[in-house]
Coordinates of C-alpha atoms in Angstrom, one line a residue:
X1266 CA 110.3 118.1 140.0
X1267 CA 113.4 117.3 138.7
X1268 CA 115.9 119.9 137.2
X1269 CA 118.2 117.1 135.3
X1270 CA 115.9 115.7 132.8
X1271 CA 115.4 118.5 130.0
X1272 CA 111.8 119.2 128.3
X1273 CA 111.8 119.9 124.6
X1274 CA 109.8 122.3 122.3
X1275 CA 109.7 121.0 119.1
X1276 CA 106.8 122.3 116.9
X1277 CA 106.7 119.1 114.7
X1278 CA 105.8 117.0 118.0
X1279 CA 103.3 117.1 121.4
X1280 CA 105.8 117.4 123.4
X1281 CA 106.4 115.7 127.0
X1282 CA 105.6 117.7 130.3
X1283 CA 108.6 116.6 132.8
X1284 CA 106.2 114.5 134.6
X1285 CA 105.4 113.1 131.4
X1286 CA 109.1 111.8 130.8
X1287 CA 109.0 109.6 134.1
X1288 CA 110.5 105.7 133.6
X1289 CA 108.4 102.8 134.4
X1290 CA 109.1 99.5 136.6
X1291 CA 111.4 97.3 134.6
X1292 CA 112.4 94.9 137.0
X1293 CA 112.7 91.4 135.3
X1294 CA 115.4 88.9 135.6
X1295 CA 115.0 85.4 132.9
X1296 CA 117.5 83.5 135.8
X1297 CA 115.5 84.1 138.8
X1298 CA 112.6 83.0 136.7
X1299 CA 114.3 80.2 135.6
X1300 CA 115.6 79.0 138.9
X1301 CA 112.1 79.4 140.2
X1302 CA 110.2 77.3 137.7
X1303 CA 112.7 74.5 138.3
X1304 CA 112.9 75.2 142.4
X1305 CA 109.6 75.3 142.8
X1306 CA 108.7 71.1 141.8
X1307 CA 111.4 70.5 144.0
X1308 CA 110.4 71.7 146.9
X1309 CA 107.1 70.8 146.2
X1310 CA 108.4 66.7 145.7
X1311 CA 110.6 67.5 149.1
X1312 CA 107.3 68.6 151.4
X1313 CA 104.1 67.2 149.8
X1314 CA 103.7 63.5 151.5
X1315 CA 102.2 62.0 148.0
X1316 CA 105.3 63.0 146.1
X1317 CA 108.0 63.1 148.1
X1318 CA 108.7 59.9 147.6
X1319 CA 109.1 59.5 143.8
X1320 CA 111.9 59.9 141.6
X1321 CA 112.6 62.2 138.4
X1322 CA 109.8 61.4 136.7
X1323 CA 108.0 62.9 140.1
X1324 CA 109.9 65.9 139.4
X1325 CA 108.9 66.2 136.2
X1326 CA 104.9 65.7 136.3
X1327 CA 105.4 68.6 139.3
X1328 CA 107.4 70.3 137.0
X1329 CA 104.7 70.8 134.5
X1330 CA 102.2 71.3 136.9
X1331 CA 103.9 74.0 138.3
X1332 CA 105.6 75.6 135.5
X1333 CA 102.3 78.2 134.5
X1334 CA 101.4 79.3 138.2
X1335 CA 105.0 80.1 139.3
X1336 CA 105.5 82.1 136.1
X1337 CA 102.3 84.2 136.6
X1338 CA 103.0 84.4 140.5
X1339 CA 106.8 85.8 139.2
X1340 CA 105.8 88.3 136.6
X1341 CA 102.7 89.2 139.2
X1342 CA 105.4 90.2 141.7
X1343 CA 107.8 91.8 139.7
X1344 CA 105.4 93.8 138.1
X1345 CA 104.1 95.1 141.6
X1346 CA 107.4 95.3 143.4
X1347 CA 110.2 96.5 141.4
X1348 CA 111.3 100.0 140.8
X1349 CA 111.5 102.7 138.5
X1350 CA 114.1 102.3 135.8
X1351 CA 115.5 106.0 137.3
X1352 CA 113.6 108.5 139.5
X1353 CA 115.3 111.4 137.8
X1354 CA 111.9 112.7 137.5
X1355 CA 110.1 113.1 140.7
X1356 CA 106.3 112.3 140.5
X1357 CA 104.1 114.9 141.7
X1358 CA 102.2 112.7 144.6
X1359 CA 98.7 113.9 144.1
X1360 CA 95.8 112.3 144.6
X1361 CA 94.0 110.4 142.1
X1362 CA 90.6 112.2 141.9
X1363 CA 92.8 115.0 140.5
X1364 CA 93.2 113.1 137.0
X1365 CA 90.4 111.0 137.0
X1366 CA 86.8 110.5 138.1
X1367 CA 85.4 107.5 138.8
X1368 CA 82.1 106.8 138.6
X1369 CA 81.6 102.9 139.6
X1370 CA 81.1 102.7 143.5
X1371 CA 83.5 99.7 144.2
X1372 CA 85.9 101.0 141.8
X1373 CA 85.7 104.1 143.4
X1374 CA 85.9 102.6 147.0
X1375 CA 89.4 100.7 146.2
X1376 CA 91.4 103.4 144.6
X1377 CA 91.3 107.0 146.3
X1378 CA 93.4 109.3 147.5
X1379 CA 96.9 108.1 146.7
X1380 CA 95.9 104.7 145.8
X1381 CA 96.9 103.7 141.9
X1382 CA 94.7 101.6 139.4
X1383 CA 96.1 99.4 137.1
X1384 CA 96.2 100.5 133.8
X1385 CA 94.5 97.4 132.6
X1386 CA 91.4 98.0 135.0
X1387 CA 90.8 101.9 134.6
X1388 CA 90.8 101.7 130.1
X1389 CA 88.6 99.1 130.8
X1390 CA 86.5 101.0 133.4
X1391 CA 87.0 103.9 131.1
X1392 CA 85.9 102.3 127.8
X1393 CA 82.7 101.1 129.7
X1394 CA 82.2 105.0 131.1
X1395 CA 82.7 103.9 134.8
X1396 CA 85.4 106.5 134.9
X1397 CA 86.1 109.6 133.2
X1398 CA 89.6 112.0 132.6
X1399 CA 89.2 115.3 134.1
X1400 CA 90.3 116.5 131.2
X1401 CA 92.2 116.3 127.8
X1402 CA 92.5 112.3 127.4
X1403 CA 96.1 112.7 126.3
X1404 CA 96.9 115.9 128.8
X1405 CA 95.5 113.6 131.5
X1406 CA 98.0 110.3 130.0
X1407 CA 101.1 112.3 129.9
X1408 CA 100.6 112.3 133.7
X1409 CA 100.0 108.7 133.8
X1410 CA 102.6 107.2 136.3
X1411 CA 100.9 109.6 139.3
X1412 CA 97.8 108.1 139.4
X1413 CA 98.1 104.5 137.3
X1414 CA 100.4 101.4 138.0
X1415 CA 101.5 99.0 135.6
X1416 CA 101.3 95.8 137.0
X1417 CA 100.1 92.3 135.2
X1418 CA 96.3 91.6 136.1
X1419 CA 94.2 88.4 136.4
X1420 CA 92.6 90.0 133.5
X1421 CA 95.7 90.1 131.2
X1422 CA 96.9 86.6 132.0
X1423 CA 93.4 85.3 131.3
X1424 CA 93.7 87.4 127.8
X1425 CA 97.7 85.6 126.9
X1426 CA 96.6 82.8 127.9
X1427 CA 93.4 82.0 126.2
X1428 CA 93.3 84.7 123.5
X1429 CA 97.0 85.8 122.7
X1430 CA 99.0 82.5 122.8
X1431 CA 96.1 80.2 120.6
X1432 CA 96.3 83.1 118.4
X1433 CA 100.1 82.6 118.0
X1434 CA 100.2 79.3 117.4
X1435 CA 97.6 79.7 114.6
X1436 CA 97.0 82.4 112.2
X1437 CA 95.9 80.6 110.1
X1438 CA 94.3 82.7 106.9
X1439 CA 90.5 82.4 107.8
X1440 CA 92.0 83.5 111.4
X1441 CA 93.4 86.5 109.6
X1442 CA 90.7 87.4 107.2
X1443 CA 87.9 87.9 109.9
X1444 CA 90.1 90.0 112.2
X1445 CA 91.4 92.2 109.4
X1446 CA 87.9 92.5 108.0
X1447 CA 86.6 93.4 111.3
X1448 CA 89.1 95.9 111.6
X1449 CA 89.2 97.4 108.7
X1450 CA 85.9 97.3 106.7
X1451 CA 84.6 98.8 109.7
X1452 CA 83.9 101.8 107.9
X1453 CA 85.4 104.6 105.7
X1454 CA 84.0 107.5 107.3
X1455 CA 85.7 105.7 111.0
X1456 CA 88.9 105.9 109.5
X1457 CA 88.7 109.1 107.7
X1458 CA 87.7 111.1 110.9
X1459 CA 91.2 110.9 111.6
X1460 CA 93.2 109.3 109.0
X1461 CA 92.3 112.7 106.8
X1462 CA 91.7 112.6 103.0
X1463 CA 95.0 110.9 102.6
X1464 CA 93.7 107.7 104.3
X1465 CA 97.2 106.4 105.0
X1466 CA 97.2 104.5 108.1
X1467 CA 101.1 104.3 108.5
X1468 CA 103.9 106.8 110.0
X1469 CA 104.8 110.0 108.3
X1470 CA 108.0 111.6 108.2
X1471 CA 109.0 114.9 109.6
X1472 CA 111.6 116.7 107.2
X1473 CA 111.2 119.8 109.3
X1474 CA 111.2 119.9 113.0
X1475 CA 111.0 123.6 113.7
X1476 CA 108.1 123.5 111.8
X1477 CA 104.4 122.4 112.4
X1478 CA 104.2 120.0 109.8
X1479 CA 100.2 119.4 108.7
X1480 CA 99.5 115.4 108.6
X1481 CA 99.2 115.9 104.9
X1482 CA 102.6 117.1 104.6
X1483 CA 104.0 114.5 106.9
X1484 CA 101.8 111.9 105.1
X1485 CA 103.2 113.0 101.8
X1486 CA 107.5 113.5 102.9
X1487 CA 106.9 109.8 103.9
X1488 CA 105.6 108.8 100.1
X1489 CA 108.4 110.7 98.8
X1490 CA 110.8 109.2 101.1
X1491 CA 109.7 105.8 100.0
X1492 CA 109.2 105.9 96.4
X1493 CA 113.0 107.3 96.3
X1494 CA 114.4 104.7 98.4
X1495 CA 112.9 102.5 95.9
X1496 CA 114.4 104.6 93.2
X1497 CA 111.0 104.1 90.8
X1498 CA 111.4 104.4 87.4
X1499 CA 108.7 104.2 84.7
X1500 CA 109.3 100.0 83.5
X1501 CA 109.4 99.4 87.0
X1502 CA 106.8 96.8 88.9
X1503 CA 105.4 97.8 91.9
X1504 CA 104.0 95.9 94.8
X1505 CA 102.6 97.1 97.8
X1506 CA 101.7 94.6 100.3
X1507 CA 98.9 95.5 102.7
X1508 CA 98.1 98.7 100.5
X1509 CA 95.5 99.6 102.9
X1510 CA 93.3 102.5 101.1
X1511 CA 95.7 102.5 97.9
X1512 CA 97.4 105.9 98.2
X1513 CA 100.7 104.9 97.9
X1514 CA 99.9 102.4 94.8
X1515 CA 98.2 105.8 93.4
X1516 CA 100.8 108.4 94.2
X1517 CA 103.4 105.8 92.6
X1518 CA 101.6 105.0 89.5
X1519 CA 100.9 109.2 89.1
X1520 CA 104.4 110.7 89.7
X1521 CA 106.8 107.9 88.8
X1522 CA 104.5 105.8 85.5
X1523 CA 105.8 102.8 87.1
X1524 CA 103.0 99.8 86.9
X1525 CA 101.4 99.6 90.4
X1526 CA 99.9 96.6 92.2
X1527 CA 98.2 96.6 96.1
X1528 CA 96.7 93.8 97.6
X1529 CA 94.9 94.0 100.9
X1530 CA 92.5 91.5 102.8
X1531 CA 89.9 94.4 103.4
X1532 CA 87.0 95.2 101.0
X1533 CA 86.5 98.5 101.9
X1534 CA 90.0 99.2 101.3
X1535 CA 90.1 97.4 97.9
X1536 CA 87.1 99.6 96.6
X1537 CA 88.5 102.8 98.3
X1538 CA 91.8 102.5 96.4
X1539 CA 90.3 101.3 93.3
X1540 CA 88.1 104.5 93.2
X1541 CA 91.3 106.8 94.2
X1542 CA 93.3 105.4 91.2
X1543 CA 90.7 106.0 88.8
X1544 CA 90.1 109.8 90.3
X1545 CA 93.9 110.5 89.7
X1546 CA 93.3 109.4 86.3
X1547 CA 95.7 106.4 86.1
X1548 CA 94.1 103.7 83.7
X1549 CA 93.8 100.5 85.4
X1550 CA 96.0 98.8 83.2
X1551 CA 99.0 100.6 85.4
X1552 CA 97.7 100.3 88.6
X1553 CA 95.3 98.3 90.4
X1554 CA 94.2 97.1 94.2
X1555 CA 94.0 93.3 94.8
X1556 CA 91.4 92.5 97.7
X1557 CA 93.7 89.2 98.5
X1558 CA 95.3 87.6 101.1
X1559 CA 99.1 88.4 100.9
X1560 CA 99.6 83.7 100.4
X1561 CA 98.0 84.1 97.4
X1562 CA 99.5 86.3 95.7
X1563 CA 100.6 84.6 92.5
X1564 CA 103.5 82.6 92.4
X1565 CA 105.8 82.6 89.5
X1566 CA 104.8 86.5 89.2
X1567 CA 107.9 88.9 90.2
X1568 CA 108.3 92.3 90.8
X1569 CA 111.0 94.8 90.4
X1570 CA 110.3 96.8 93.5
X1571 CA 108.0 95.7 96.6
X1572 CA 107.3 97.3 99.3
X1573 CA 104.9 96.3 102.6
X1574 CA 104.5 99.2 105.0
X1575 CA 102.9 98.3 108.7
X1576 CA 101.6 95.2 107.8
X1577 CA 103.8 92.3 108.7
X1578 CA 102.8 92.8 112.2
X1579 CA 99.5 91.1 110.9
X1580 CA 101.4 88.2 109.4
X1581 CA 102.4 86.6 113.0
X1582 CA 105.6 85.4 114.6
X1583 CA 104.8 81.5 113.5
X1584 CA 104.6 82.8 109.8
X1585 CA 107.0 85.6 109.4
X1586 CA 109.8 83.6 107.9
X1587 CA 107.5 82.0 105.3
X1588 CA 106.0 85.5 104.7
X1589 CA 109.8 87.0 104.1
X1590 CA 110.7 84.1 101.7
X1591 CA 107.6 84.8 99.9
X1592 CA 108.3 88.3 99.3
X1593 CA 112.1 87.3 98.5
X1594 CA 110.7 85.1 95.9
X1595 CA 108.5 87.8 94.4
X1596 CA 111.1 89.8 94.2
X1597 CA 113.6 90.2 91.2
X1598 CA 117.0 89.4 91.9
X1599 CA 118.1 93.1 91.2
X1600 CA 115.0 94.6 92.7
X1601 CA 114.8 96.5 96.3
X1602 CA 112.2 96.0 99.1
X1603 CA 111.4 99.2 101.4
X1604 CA 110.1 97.4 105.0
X1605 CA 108.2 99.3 107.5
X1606 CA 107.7 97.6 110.5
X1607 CA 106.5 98.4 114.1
X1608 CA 108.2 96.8 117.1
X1609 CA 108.5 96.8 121.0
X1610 CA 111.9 97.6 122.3
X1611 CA 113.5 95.0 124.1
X1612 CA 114.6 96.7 127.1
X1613 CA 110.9 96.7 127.7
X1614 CA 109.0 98.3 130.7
X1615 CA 106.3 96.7 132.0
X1616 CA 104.1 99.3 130.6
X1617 CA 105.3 98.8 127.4
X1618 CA 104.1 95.0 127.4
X1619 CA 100.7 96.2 129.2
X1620 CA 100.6 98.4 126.0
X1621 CA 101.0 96.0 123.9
X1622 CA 98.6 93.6 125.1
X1623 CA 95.8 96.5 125.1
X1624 CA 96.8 96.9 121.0
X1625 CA 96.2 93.2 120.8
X1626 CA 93.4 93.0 122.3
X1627 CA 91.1 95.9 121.4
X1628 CA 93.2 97.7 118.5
X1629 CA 94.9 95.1 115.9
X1630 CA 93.9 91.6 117.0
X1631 CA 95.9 89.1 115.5
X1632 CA 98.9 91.4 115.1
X1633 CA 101.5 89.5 117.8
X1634 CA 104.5 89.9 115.6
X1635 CA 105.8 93.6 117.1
X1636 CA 109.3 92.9 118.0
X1637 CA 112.3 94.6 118.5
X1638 CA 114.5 95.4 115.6
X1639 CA 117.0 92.7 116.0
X1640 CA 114.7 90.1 116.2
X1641 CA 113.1 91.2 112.6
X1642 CA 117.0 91.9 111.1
X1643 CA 117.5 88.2 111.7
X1644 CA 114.6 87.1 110.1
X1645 CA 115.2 89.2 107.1
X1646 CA 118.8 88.5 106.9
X1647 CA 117.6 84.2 107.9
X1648 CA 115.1 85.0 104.3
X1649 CA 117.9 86.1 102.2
X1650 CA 117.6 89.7 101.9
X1651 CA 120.8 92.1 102.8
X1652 CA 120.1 95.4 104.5
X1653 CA 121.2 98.8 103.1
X1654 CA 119.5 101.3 105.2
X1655 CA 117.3 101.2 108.7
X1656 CA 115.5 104.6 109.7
X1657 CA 114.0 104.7 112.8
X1658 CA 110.7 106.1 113.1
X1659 CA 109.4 106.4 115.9
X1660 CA 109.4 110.5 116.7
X1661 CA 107.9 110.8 113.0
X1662 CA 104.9 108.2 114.4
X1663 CA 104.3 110.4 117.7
X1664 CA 104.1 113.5 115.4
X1665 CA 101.9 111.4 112.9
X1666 CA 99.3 109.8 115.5
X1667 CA 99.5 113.3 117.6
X1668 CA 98.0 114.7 114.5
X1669 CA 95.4 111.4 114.1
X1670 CA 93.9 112.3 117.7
X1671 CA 93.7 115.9 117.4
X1672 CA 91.5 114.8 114.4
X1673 CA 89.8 111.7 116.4
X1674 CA 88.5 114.3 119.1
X1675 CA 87.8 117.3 116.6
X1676 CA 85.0 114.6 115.1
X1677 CA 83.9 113.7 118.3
X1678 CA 80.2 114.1 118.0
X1679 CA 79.9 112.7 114.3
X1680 CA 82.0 109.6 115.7
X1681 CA 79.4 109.2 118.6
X1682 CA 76.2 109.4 116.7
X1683 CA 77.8 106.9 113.8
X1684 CA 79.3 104.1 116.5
X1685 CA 78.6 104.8 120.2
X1686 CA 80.2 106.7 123.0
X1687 CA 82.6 103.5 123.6
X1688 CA 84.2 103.5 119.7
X1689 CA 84.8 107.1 120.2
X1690 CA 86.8 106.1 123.5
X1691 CA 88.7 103.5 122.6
X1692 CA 90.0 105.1 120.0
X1693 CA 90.6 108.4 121.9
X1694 CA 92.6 106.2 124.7
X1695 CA 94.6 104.6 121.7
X1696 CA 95.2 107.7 120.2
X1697 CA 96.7 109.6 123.1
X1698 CA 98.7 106.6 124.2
X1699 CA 100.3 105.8 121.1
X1700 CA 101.4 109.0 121.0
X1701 CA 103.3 109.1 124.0
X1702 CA 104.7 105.1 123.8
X1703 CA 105.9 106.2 119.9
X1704 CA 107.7 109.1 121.3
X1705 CA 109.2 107.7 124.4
X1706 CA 110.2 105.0 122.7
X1707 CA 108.3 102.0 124.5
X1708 CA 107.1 100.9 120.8
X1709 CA 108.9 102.8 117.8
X1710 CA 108.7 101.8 113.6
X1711 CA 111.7 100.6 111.5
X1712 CA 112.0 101.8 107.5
X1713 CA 114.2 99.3 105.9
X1714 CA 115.9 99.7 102.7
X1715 CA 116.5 95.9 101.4
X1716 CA 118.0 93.8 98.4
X1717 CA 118.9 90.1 97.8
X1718 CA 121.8 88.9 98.9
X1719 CA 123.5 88.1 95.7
X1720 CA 127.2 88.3 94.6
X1721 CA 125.5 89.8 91.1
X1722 CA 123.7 92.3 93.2
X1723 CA 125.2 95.6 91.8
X1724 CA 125.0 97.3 95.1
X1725 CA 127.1 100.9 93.8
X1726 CA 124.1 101.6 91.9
X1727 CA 122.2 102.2 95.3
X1728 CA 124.6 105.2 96.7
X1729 CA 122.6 107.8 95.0
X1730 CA 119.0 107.3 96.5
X1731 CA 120.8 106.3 100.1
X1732 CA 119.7 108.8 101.5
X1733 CA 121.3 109.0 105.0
X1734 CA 125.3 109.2 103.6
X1735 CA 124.8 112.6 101.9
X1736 CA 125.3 114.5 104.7
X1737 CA 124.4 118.3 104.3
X1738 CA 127.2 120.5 106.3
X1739 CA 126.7 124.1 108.0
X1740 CA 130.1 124.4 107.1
X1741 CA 133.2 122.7 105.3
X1742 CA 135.0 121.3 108.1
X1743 CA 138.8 122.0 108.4
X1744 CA 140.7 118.8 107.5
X1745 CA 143.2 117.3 109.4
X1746 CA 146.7 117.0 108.1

C-alpha cells in the first residue's frame, strides 16, 4: 500500500481506509471523439460499394447513421481501457470472493478469482439478492476498486438512451409530479428510519470536526447557518422551495417571527409539515406548507427572502433557466436567495457518471440537472442574480448521509417487514455510496448566498451575516512594515 497518500481521523466523518482513497479511470478526450464520429462516415462512404460513390449528402446520411454507435463503441472503450487517474495508492489484488458472494451461477461463473464486475451489473445483482457483501455494505464499498470496474454497460446505454435523454428533453409537470410523488409519498416511517425526527432530507453542516457531531446537531448548524445567511428578521417573507417535510419553514417561523411559506409537490410532505408547524405552536397565519408545483406558485406574489435547498436538481437542465427567472421574479429587489444545490464535478471519473446514472435511475428519477458548479454560476448569473458567497459542502454531506446509513441499517428489520428485503437494499447501497462519492468528491453540494443584480442593491448591508470574511485568528499576526 502506498506510504504517500495520508489517511485522516476526523471524528465528524467515516473516514477513508487508504484503499479507500484509490482514483478511478478518467480517460476521456471530446477531440478523439470528435474526430471519430466524423472519420468514421468517411471511411464508411470510402469502403462500402453502395456509398462510395455519392457525394456530401452521402456523407451526411452515413454521418447520422453512424454518429450513436461510434459514440457508445468510444465511451465503451475508454471506459474499459484507460487508466487510473494516479496509482499512488496501490490496490490490494485480492480475489473477489473476499468482498463479495455471489449467489447466481452464471454470474458467479464469469467473475472469480481476480476477475472484476461492473458496478452496474453487481447493484443490480445485489438489489435482486443474487449476490451478497461479506460484510458491512459500506466497509465492503470503501474497497470498491479491488473487486468492481467501472466501465459503461449495454445496460446503462439502454437506460440514457431510452430513459435518461426523453426524460431531459421533457419534464414536463405531470412528468415531475408522478416521479416526485413516487418518491416521496412513499411513506413517512421510510424516510424517518433514517432521516431522524428532524426529517430534513438535505446536507448538514459540521461546525466542529474534532467532534462527533449527532445528525441532529449537524441538521440543526445547517438551519442556523441558513436562516443567518438570510439575515431573517421578524417583517420578513419567507419561501422555501421544495420544503420537503417543513422543518426549515418551522424552525424559521419559531426562532426568527418572520412569515413562512413551503411548497412541495409531495402530499405526505405537505401534511407532515403542516402538522410540525402547528406542534411548534406557530399559528398558521405565519407559516404554512403549499402542496404545489414550484410553476405555480403565484405570480405577482414576492418575497423578501427565498430560499430552495436540494431541489433544483428536480427542476431539469431544459427548465433551469426558466426556474431561476422565476424565483428572480419572486424575489424582492433588495431580498437575498440562499441556493443549495448538488452537482457532479467536471473533472469526472467514470465512476462518478456510473454513479450518477444509478441516482437517476433508482434514487431521484427525473433529477438530470446535477452539474458542476460553473455550469449552475452561469445560469444564475444568465437569471440575474449576483453571487455573494459559495460554500462547498460536500465533507458536511459525507458526515450527514454517514449518519443516514448508520440509521438505514440500525432499522433494518422494521424496514424489511414494512417494504421488502430489496427497499432495504437499495437504500443501504445508496447510503454507503453516497457517503464515500460526497466525501471524495465525485459529487459534492454548493450553498450559495445570492441577491439581484441591481445598481440599488445596497450590498454593504450584507458584510455582517457573511460569514466566511470574519476570520477568527489563533493569534494577532505581526504586521509588516
Amino acid at each position: 500500500m502506498s506510504s504517500s497518500v495520508r489517511v485522516t481521523d476526523y471524528p465528524a466523518i467515516k473516514n477513508a481506509p487508504l484503499v479507500g482513497l484509490a482514483e478511478g479511470n478518467g480517460s476521456f478526450n471530446n477531440i478523439h471523439l470528435a474526430g471519430l464520429v466524423l472519420t468514421v462516415p468517411y471511411l464508411l462512404k470510402w469502403f462500402l460499394p453502395l456509398f462510395n460513390r455519392g457525394g456530401f449528402k452521402t456523407y451526411l446520411f452515413l454521418l447520422v447513421l453512424s454518429g450513436v454507435p461510434t459514440t457508445v463503441a468510444y465511451w465503451t472503450v475508454m471506459s474499459h481501457i484507460g487508466s487510473r487517474r494516479n496509482e499512488k495508492v496501490a490496490l490490494p489484488g485480492k480475489d473477489i470472493e473476499e468482498y463479495i458472494t455471489i449467489n447466481d451461477e452464471d454470474l458467479k461463473r464469469t467473475y472469480k478469482r481476480k476477475d472484476k464486475i461492473p458496478m452496474q451489473i453487481f447493484h443490480d445483482a445485489y438489489f435482486d439478492g443474487k449476490i451478497d457483501f461479506n460484510g458491512d455494505v459500506l466497509d465492503i464499498m470503501e474497497q470498491r476498486h479491488d473487486w468492481a470496474k467501472f466501465n459503461f454497460t449495454m445496460e446503462l446505454f439502454k437506460y440514457v438512451f431510452t430513459v435518461l435523454i426523453p426524460c431531459v428533453i421533457s419534464h414536463s409537470q405531470t412528468q415531475d409530479e408522478e416521479q416526485v410523488r413516487d418518491h416521496y409519498d412513499r411513506g413517512d416511517d421510510f424516510y424517518g428510519w433514517f432521516l431522524g425526527p428532524r426529517m430534513i432530507y438535505t446536507s448538514g453542516i459540521i461546525i466542529k470536526p474534532d467532534a462527533e457531531e449527532s445528525l441532529e446537531e449537524l441538521q440543526d448548524n445547517k438551519l442556523a447557518v441558513v436562516c443567518s445567511k438570510l439575515d431573517l428578521q421578524p417583517e420578513d417573507r419567507l419561501l422555501d422551495i421544495g420544503c420537503g417535510w417543513g422543518t426549515l419553514v418551522a424552525y424559521a417561523a419559531k426562532n426568527y417571527e418572520c412569515d413562512a411559506t413551503g411548497v412541495t409537490l409531495a402530499k405526505n410532505q405537505a401534511k407532515f409539515g403542516t402538522d410540525r408547524i402547528e406542534k411548534n405552536g406557530v399559528p398558521a397565519s405565519r407559516a404554512r406548507i403549499l402542496c404545489s408545483d414550484y410553476r405555480d406558485i403565484p405570480a405577482g406574489t414576492t418575497y423578501t427572502k427565498i430560499v430552495s435547498l436540494e431541489m433544483a436538481e428536480h427542476v431539469g437542465v431544459r427548465r433551469y433557466s426558466q426556474f431561476l427567472s422565476q424565483v428572480y421574479d419572486l424575489l424582492d429587489d433588495d431580498g437575498l436567495f440562499v441556493f443549495q444545490v448538488a452537482g457532479i464535478r467536471p473533472s469526472w471519473q467514470y465512476e462518478d457518471l456510473i454513479w450518477g446514472l444509478f441516482m437517476n435511475k433508482y434514487v431521484f428519477p427525473g433529477a438530470d440537472a446535477s452539474c458542476s458548479l460553473g455550469w449552475v454560476i452561469n445560469k444564475l448569473e444568465g437569471a440575474g442574480f449576483e453571487v455573494k458567497n459559495i460554500d462547498v459542502l460536500g465533507v458536511h454531506y459525507s458526515a450527514t448521509i454517514y449518519r443516514w446509513y448508520q440509521n438505514w441499517v440500525s432499522n433494518k428489520e422494521a424496514v424489511i417487514q414494512a417494504y421488502g428485503e430489496r427497499w432495504y437494499r437499495i437504500w443501504a447501497f445508496f447510503l454507503a455510496y453516497s457517503v464515500i462519492i460526497s466525501r471524495q468528491g465525485g459529487a459534492s453540494v454548493f450553498q450559495i448566498t445570492l441577491h439581484k443584480n441591481l445598481n440599488a442593491f445596497h450590498r454593504v448591508q450584507g458584510v455582517k451575516s457573511h460569514a466566511s470574511i470574519h476570520v477568527k485568528l489563533d493569534k494577532e499576526p505581526e504586521l509588516i512594515e
